[in-house]
Coordinates of C-alpha atoms and ligand atoms in Angstrom, one line a residue:
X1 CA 152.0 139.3 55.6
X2 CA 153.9 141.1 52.3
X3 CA 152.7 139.5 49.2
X4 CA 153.1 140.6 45.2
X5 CA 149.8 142.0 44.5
X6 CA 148.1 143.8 41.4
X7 CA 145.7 145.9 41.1
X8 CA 144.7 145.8 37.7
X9 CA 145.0 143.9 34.7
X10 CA 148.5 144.4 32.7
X11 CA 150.0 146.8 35.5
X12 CA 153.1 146.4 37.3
X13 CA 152.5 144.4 40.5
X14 CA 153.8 145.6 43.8
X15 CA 154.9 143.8 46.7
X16 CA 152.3 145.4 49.8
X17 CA 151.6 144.2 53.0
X18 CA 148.1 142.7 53.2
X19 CA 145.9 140.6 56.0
X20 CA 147.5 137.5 57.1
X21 CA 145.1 134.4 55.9
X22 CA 142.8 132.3 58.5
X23 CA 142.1 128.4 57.4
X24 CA 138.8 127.3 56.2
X25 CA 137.1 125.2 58.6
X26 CA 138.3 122.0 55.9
X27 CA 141.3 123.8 54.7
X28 CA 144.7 125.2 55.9
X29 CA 147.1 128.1 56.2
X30 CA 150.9 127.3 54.5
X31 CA 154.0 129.3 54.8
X32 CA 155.1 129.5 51.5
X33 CA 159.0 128.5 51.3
X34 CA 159.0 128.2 47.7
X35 CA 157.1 129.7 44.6
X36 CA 157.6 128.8 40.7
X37 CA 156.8 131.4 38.3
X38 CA 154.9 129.8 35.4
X39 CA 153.2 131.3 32.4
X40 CA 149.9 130.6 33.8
X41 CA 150.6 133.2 36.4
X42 CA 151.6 135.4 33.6
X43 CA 147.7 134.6 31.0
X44 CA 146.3 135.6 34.3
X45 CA 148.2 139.5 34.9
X46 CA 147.1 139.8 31.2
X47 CA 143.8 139.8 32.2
X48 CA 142.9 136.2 30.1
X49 CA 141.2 134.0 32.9
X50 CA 137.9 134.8 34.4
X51 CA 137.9 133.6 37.3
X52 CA 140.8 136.0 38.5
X53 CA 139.1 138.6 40.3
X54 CA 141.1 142.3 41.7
X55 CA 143.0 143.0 43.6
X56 CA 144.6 140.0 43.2
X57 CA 148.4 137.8 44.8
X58 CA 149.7 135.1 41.6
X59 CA 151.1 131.8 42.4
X60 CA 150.4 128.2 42.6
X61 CA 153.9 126.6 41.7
X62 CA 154.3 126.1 46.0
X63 CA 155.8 124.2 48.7
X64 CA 156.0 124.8 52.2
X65 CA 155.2 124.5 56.1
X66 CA 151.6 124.1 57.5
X67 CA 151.3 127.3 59.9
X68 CA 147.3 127.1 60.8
X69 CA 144.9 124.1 60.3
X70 CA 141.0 124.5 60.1
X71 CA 139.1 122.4 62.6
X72 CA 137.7 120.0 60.6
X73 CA 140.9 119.0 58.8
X74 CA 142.2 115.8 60.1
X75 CA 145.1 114.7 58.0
X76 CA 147.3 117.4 58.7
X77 CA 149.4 119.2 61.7
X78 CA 150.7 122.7 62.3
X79 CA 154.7 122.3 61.2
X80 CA 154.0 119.5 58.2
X81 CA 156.1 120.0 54.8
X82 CA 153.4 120.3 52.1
X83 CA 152.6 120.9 48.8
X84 CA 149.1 121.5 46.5
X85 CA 148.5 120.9 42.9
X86 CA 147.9 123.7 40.7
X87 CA 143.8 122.4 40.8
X88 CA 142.1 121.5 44.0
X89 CA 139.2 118.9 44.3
X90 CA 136.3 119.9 46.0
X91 CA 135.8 115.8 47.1
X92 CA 131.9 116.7 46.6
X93 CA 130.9 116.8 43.0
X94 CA 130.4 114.0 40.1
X95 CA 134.4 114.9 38.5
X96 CA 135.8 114.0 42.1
X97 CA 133.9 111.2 42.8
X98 CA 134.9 109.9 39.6
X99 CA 138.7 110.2 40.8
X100 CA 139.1 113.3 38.4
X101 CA 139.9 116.0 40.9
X102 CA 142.0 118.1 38.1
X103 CA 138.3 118.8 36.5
X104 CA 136.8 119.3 39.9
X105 CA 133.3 121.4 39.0
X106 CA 134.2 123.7 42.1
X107 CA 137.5 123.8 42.1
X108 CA 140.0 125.6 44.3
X109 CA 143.9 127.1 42.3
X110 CA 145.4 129.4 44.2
X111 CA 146.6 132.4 42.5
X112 CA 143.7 131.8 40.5
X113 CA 140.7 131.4 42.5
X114 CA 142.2 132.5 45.6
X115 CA 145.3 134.3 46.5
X116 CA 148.4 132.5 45.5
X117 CA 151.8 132.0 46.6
X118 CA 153.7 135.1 46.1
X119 CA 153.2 135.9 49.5
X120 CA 154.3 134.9 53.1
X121 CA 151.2 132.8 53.5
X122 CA 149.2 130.7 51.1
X123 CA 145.4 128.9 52.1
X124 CA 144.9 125.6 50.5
X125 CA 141.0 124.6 50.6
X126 CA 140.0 120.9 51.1
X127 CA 143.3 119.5 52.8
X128 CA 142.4 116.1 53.8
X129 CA 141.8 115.9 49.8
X130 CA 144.0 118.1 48.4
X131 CA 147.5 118.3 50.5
X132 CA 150.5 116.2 49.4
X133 CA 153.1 115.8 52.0
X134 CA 156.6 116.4 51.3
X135 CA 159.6 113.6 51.8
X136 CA 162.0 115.2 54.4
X137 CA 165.1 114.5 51.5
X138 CA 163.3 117.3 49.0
X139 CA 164.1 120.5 49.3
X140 CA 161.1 123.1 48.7
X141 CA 162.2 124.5 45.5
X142 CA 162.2 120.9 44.0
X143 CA 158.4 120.1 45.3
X144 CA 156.8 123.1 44.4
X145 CA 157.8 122.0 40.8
X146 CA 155.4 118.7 40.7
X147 CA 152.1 120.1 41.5
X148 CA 151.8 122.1 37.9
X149 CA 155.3 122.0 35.5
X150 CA 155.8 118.4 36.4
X151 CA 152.2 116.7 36.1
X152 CA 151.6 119.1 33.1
X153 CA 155.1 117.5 31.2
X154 CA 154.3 114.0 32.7
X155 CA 151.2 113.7 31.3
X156 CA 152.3 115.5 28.0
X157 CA 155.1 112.7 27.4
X158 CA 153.8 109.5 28.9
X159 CA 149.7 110.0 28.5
X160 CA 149.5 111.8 25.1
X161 CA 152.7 111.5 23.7
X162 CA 152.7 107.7 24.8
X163 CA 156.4 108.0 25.3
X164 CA 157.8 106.3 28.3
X165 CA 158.2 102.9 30.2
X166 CA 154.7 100.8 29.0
X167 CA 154.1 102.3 25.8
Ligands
ZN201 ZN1 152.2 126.5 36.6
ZN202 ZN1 134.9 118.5 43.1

């Protein structure tokens, strides 16, 4: 597959062709037919999140088309219209028990984690957990907005900002 990779740290990136993805046994494989660009993906060329290791492919504002499914996933189909929040639950540890996924202790963010979605193809661990599937009257570009820019705002305006229908 092609996908925007860098090498280092505060270098250009450059767009490379690169070994297509295989699905975890509980995760999948998603053609990526949309990609935000969000200043997270920016902190992380700068070189300010640890867990970013090189080389490394940016992105985790994504929507898109199952293309591969791991055999222990059984939720999802080869063909499905999917998208991922910005931070994958493990479904194993005391945060997602608790319903807390977002503070999942072994958590999975592509483009952070794991190659992201500047590229052809995109893995998403923990499916069954972490997939959200897409109504077929929303266009890609508009789901791959909710899973980072949208919860991130929501929760700013209605949960901390207490501004909104309830409060
Ligand atoms: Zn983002
Ligand atoms: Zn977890």
């Amino acid at each position: 597959m092609k996908a925007v990779v860098y090498e280092n740290f505060n270098l250009a990136p450059t767009v490379q062709t690169v070994p297509d993805p295989t699905p975890a046994s509980h995760g999948v494989v998603i053609k990526v037919e949309a990609s935000g660009v969000c200043r997270s993906d920016f902190s992380g060329w700068r070189g300010h999140d640890p867990v970013i290791s090189l080389p490394h492919v940016p992105g985790h504002e994504l929507a898109g088309i199952v293309a591969a499914v791991g055999r222990d996933v059984k939720n999802w189909r080869v063909g499905d219209r999917v998208t991922v929040p910005f931070v994958g639950g493990c479904g194993a540890c005391r945060e997602c028990y608790s319903g807390n996924q977002q503070v999942c202790d072994n958590q999975f963010q592509p483009g952070f984690t794991h190659w992201g979605s500047f590229a052809q193809l995109v893995e998403a661990h923990h499916a069954d957990l972490n997939l959200v599937g897409i109504p077929d009257n929303m266009d890609f570009a508009t789901a791959a907005s909710l899973g980072c820019r949208f919860v991130t705002s929501f929760r700013a305006v209605v949960d901390q900002g207490r501004v909104g229908p309830g409060n």
